Coordinates of C-alpha atoms and ligand atoms in Angstrom, one line a residue:
X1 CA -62.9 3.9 -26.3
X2 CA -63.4 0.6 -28.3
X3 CA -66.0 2.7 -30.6
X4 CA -63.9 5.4 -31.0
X5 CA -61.7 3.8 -33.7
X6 CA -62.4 5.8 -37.4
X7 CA -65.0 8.3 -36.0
X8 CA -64.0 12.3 -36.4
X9 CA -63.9 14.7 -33.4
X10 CA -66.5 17.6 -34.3
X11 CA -67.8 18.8 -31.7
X12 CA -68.5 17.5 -27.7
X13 CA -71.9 16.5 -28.2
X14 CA -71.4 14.1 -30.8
X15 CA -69.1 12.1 -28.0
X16 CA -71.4 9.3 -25.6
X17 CA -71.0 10.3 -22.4
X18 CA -68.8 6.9 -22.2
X19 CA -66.1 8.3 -25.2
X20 CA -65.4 11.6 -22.8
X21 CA -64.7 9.9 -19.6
X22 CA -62.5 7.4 -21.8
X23 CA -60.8 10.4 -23.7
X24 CA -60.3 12.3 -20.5
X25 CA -58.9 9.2 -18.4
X26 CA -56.8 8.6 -21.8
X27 CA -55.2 12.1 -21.7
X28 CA -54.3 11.2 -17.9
X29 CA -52.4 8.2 -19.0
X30 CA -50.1 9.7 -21.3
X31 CA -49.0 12.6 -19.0
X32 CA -48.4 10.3 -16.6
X33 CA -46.4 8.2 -19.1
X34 CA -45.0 11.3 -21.7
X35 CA -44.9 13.6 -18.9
X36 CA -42.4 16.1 -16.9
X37 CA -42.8 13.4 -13.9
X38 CA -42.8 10.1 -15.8
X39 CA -39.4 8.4 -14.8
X40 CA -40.1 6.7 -18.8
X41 CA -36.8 7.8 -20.6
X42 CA -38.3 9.0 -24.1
X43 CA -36.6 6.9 -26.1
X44 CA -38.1 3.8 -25.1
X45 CA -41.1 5.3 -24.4
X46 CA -44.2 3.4 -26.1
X47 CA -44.7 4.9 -29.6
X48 CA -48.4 4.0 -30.2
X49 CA -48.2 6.2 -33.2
X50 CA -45.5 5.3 -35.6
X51 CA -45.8 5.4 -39.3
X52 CA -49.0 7.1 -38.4
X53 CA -48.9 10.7 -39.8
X54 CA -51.7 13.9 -39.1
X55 CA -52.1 17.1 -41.7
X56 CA -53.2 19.9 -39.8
X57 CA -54.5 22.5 -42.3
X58 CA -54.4 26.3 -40.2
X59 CA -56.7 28.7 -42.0
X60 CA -56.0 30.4 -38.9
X61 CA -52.9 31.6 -36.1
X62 CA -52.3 28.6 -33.4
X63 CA -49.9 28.2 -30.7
X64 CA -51.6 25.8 -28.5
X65 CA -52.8 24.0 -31.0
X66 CA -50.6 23.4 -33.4
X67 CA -47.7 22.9 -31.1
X68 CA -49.3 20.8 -28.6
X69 CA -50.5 18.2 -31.9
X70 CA -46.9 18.6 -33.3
X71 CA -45.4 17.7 -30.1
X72 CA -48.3 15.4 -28.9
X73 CA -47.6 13.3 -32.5
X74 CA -43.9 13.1 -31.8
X75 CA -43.9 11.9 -28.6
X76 CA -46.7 9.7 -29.7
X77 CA -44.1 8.6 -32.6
X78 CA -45.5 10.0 -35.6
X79 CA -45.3 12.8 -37.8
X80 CA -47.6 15.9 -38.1
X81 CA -47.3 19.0 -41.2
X82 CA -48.2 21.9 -40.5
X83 CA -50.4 23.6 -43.9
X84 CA -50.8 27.3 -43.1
X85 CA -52.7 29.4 -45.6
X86 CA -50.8 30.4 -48.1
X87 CA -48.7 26.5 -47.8
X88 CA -51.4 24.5 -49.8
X89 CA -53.9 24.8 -52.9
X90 CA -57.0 25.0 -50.7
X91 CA -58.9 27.7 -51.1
X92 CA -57.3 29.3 -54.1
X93 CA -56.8 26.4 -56.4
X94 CA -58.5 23.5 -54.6
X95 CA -62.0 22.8 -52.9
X96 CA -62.3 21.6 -49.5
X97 CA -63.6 18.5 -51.0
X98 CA -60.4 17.9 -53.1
X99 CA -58.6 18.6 -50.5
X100 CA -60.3 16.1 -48.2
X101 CA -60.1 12.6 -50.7
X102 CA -56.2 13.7 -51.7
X103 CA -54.7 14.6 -48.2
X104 CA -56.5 11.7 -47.3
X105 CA -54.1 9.7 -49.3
X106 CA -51.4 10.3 -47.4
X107 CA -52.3 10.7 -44.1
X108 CA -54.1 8.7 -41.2
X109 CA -55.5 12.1 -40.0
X110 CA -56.6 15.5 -41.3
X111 CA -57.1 18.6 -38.5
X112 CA -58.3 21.6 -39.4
X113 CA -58.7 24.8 -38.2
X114 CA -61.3 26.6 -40.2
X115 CA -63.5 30.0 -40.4
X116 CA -66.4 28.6 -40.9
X117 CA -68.2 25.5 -39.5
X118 CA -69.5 23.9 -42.7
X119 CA -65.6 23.5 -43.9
X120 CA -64.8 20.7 -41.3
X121 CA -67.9 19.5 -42.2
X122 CA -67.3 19.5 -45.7
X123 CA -64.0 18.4 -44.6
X124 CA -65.4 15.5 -42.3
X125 CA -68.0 14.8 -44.7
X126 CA -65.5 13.7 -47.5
X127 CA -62.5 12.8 -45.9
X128 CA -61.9 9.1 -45.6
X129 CA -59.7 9.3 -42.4
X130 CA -60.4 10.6 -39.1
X131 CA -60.7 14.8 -39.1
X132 CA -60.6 16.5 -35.7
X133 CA -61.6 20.4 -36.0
X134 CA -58.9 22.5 -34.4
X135 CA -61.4 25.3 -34.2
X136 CA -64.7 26.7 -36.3
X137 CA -66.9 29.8 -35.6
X138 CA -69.1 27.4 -34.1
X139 CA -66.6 24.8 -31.7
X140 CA -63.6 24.3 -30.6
X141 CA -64.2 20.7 -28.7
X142 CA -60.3 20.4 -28.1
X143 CA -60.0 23.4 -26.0
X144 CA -63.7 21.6 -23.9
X145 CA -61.0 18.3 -23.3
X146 CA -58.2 20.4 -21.6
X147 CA -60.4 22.0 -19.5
X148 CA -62.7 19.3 -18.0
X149 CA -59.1 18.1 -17.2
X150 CA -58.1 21.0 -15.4
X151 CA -61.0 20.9 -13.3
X152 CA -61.0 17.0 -12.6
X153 CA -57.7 18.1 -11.1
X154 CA -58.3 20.5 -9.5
X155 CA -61.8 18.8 -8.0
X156 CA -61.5 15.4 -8.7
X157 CA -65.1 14.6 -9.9
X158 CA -66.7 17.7 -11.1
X159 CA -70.3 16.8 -10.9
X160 CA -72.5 19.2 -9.0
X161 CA -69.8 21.8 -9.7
X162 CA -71.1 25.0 -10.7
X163 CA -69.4 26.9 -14.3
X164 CA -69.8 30.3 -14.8
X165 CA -69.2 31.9 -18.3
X166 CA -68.8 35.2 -18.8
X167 CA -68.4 37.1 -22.5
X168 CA -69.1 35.9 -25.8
X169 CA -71.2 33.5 -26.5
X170 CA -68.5 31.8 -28.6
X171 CA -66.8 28.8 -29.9
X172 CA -65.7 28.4 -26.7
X173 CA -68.4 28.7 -24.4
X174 CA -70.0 26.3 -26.8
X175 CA -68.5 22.9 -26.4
X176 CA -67.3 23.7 -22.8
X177 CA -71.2 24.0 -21.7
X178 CA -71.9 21.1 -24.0
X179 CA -69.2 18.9 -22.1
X180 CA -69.7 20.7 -18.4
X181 CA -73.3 19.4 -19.2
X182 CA -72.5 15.7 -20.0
X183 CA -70.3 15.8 -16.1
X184 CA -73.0 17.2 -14.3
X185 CA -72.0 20.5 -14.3
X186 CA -74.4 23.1 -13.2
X187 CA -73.7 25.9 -16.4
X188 CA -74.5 29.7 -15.7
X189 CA -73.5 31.7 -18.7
X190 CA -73.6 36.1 -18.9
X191 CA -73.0 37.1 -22.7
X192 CA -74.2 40.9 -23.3
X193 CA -77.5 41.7 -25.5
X194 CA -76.6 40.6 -29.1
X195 CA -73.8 38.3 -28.1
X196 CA -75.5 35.1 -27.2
X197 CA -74.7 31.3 -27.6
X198 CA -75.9 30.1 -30.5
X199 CA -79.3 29.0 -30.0
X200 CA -79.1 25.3 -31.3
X201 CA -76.1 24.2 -29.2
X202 CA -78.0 26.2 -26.0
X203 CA -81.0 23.6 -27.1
X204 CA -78.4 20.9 -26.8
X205 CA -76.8 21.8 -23.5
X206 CA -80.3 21.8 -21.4
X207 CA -81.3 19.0 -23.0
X208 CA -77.9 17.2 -22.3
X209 CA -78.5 19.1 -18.6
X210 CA -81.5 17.1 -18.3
X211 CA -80.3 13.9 -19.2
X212 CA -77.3 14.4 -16.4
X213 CA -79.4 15.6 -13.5
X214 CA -77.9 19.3 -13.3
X215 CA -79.7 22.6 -12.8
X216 CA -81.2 24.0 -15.8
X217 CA -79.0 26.0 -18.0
X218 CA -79.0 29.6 -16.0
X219 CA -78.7 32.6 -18.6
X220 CA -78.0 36.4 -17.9
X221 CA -77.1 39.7 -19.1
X222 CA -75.4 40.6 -15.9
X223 CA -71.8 39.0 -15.0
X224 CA -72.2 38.6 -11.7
X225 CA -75.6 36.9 -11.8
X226 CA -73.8 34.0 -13.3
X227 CA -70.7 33.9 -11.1
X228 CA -72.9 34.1 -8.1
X229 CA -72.6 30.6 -6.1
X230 CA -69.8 29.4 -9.4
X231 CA -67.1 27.0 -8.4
X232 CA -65.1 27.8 -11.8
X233 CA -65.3 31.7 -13.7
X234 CA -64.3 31.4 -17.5
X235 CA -64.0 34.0 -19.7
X236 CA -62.4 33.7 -23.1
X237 CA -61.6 36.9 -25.8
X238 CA -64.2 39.8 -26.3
X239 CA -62.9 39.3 -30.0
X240 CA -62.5 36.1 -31.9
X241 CA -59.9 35.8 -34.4
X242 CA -61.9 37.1 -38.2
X243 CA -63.9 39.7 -35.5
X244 CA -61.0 42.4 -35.7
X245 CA -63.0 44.9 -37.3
X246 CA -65.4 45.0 -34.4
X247 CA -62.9 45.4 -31.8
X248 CA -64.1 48.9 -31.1
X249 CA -67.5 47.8 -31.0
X250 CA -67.5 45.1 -29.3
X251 CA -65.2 46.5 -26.3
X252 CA -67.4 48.8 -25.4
X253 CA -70.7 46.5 -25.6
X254 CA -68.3 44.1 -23.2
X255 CA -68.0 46.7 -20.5
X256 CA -68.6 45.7 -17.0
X257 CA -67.6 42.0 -18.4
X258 CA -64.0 41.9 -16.9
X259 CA -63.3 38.9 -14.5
X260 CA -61.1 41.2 -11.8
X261 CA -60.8 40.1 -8.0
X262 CA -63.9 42.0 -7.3
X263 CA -66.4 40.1 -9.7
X264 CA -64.6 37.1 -8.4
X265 CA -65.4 37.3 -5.1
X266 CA -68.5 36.6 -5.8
X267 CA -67.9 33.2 -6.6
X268 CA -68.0 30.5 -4.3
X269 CA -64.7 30.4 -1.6
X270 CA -62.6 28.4 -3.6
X271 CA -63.4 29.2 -7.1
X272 CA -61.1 28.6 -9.7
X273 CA -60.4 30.8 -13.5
X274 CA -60.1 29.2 -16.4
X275 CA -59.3 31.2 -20.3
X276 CA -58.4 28.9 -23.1
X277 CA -55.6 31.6 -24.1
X278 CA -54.2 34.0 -25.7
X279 CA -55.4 36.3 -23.4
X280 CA -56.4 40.0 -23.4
X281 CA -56.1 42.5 -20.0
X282 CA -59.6 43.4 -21.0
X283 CA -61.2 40.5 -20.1
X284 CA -59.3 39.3 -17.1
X285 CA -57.7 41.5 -15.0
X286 CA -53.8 40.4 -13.9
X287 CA -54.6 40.0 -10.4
X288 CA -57.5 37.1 -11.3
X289 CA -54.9 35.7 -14.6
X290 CA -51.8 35.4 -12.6
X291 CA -53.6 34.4 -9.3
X292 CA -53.4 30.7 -7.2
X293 CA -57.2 30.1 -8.4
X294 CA -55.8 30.5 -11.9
X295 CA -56.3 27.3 -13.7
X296 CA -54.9 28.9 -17.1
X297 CA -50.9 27.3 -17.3
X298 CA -52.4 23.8 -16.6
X299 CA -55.0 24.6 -19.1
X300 CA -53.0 25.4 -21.5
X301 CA -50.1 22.6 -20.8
X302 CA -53.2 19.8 -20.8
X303 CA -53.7 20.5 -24.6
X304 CA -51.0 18.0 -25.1
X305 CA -52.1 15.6 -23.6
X306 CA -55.9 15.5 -25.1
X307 CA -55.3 15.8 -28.5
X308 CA -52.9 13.2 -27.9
X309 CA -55.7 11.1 -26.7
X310 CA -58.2 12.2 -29.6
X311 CA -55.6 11.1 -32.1
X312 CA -54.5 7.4 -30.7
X313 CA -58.4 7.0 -29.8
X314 CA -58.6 7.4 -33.4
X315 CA -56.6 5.5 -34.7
X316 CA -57.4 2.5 -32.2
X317 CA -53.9 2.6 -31.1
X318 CA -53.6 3.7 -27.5
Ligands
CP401 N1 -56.5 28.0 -27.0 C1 -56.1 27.9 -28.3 O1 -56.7 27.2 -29.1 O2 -55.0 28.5 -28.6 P1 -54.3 28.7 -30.0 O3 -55.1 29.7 -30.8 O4 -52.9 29.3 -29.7 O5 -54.2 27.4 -30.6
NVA402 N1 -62.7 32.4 -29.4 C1 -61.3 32.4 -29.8 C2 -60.6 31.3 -29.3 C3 -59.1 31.3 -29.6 C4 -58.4 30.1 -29.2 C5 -61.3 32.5 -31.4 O1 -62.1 31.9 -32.0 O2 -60.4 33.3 -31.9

């Protein structure tokens, strides 16, 4: 993670392959140090992080996120703020650029969750600290980080593996094939007619497919074409948060979409279910969510520990 050190956290195909495995092995260390099992008491605990502080503007709702980066910081031994939408200028007063140069004043980092991509870019593009976006329209690369995690523990080395996605073709799905990709991961992905991945990033998974010796990217209209010979299922909401006027919509075009025990049974014996949360009973049934193949708890716990990672790495202070 030498290279790391000053460079913003976008999205999972701007990492080398060399910067995930070194982020993912990072985020390992500190549960095992931080942890529920770590015998360290936390007050001598190694503060990496002190006097180091992280603004975390929310144009958006967060649990997850914000309170794993609150937490993450302060066991880490620095400080995070929390700037909701209606707690700074930005936006009504103040441009994104403003925004960027003054909070980068103060701070050693600035996360943001945004609506649209081109504000962590404007963000990134004029901040002089590190940024790490907490979630666009387009990615959500911190979500990708907690989940290769859950599978590396569940499988130990994921490559040859085979990930299923079924739903949108979202934020989600986006960096998660982007980073499945760079581990080898065979990808199969169902989205209904009209709700595909984004075209680009698609581009960039088969090409990063090709460069890591897995199947070609596999993509269908029916969910259980995907699923079919999958060693993971992921789903994520029918209805991203700015979509709620669709909901109607977009429910029934997702029909026949629902991961229950029936679709995954035609997985691979041993499959597991992954959903980066919260979590509707219209796209995962409660037999699948609150099953022994669910992945979702660990999922959501190993948050913590990556952004904790993506912030020391940095900083360059692990
Ligand atoms: N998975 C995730 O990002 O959850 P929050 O929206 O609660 O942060
Ligand atoms: N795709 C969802 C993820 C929430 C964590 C959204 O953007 O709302």
């Amino acid at each position: 993670l030498n290279g790391f050190e000053g460079k913003h956290f976008i999205s999972i195909d701007q990492l080398s392959n060399e910067e995930l495995r070194g982020l993912l092995d990072l985020s390992k260390k500190y549960r095992d140090t931080y942890g529920k099992a770590s015998t360290v008491d936390p007050i001598t605990a190694p503060k990496p992080l002190t006097g180091q502080s992280v603004s975390m503007i929310f144009q958006k709702r967060s649990t997850r996120t914000r309170v794993s980066t609150e937490t993450g910081m302060t066991l880490l031994g620095g400080q995070s703020l929390f700037l909701g939408p209606s707690d700074i200028q930005l936006g009504v007063n103040e441009s994104m650029r403003d925004t960027a140069l003054v909070l980068s004043r103060f701070n050693s980092l600035v996360l943001a969750r945004v609506f649209s991509h081109n504000d962590v870019l404007e963000l990134s593009k004029h901040a002089t600290v590190p940024v790490i976006n907490a979630l666009s329209d387009l990615h959500h690369p911190l979500q990708t980080l907690a989940d290769l995690m859950a599978l590396e523990d569940h499988f130990g080395d994921v490559k040859g593996k085979t990930l299923a996605w079924v739903g949108d073709g979202n934020n989600v799905l986006h960096d998660l094939m982007l980073g499945g990709a760079k581990l080898g991961m065979n990808i199969r992905v169902a989205t209904p007619e009209g709700y595909e991945a984004n075209e680009g990033i698609l581009e960039t998974t088969k090409k990063l497919a090709a460069e890591n010796g897995t199947e070609d990217v596999f993509l269908t209209t029916v969910a259980s074409e995907a699923v079919k010979g999958s060693d993971v299922v992921v789903t994520d909401t029918w209805v991203s948060m700015g979509q709620e006027e669709e909901y109607e919509q977009r429910v029934k075009e997702f029909d026949g979409y629902q991961v229950n025990a029936n679709l995954m049974g035609q997985a691979n014996p041993g499959a597991v279910f992954l959903h980066c949360l919260p979590r509707h009973r219209e796209e995962v049934s409660d037999e699948v969510f609150y099953s022994p193949q669910s992945l979702v708890f660990p999922e959501a716990e190993n948050r913590m520990w990556t952004v904790m990672a993506v912030m020391a790495a940095q900083l360059g202070k692990l």
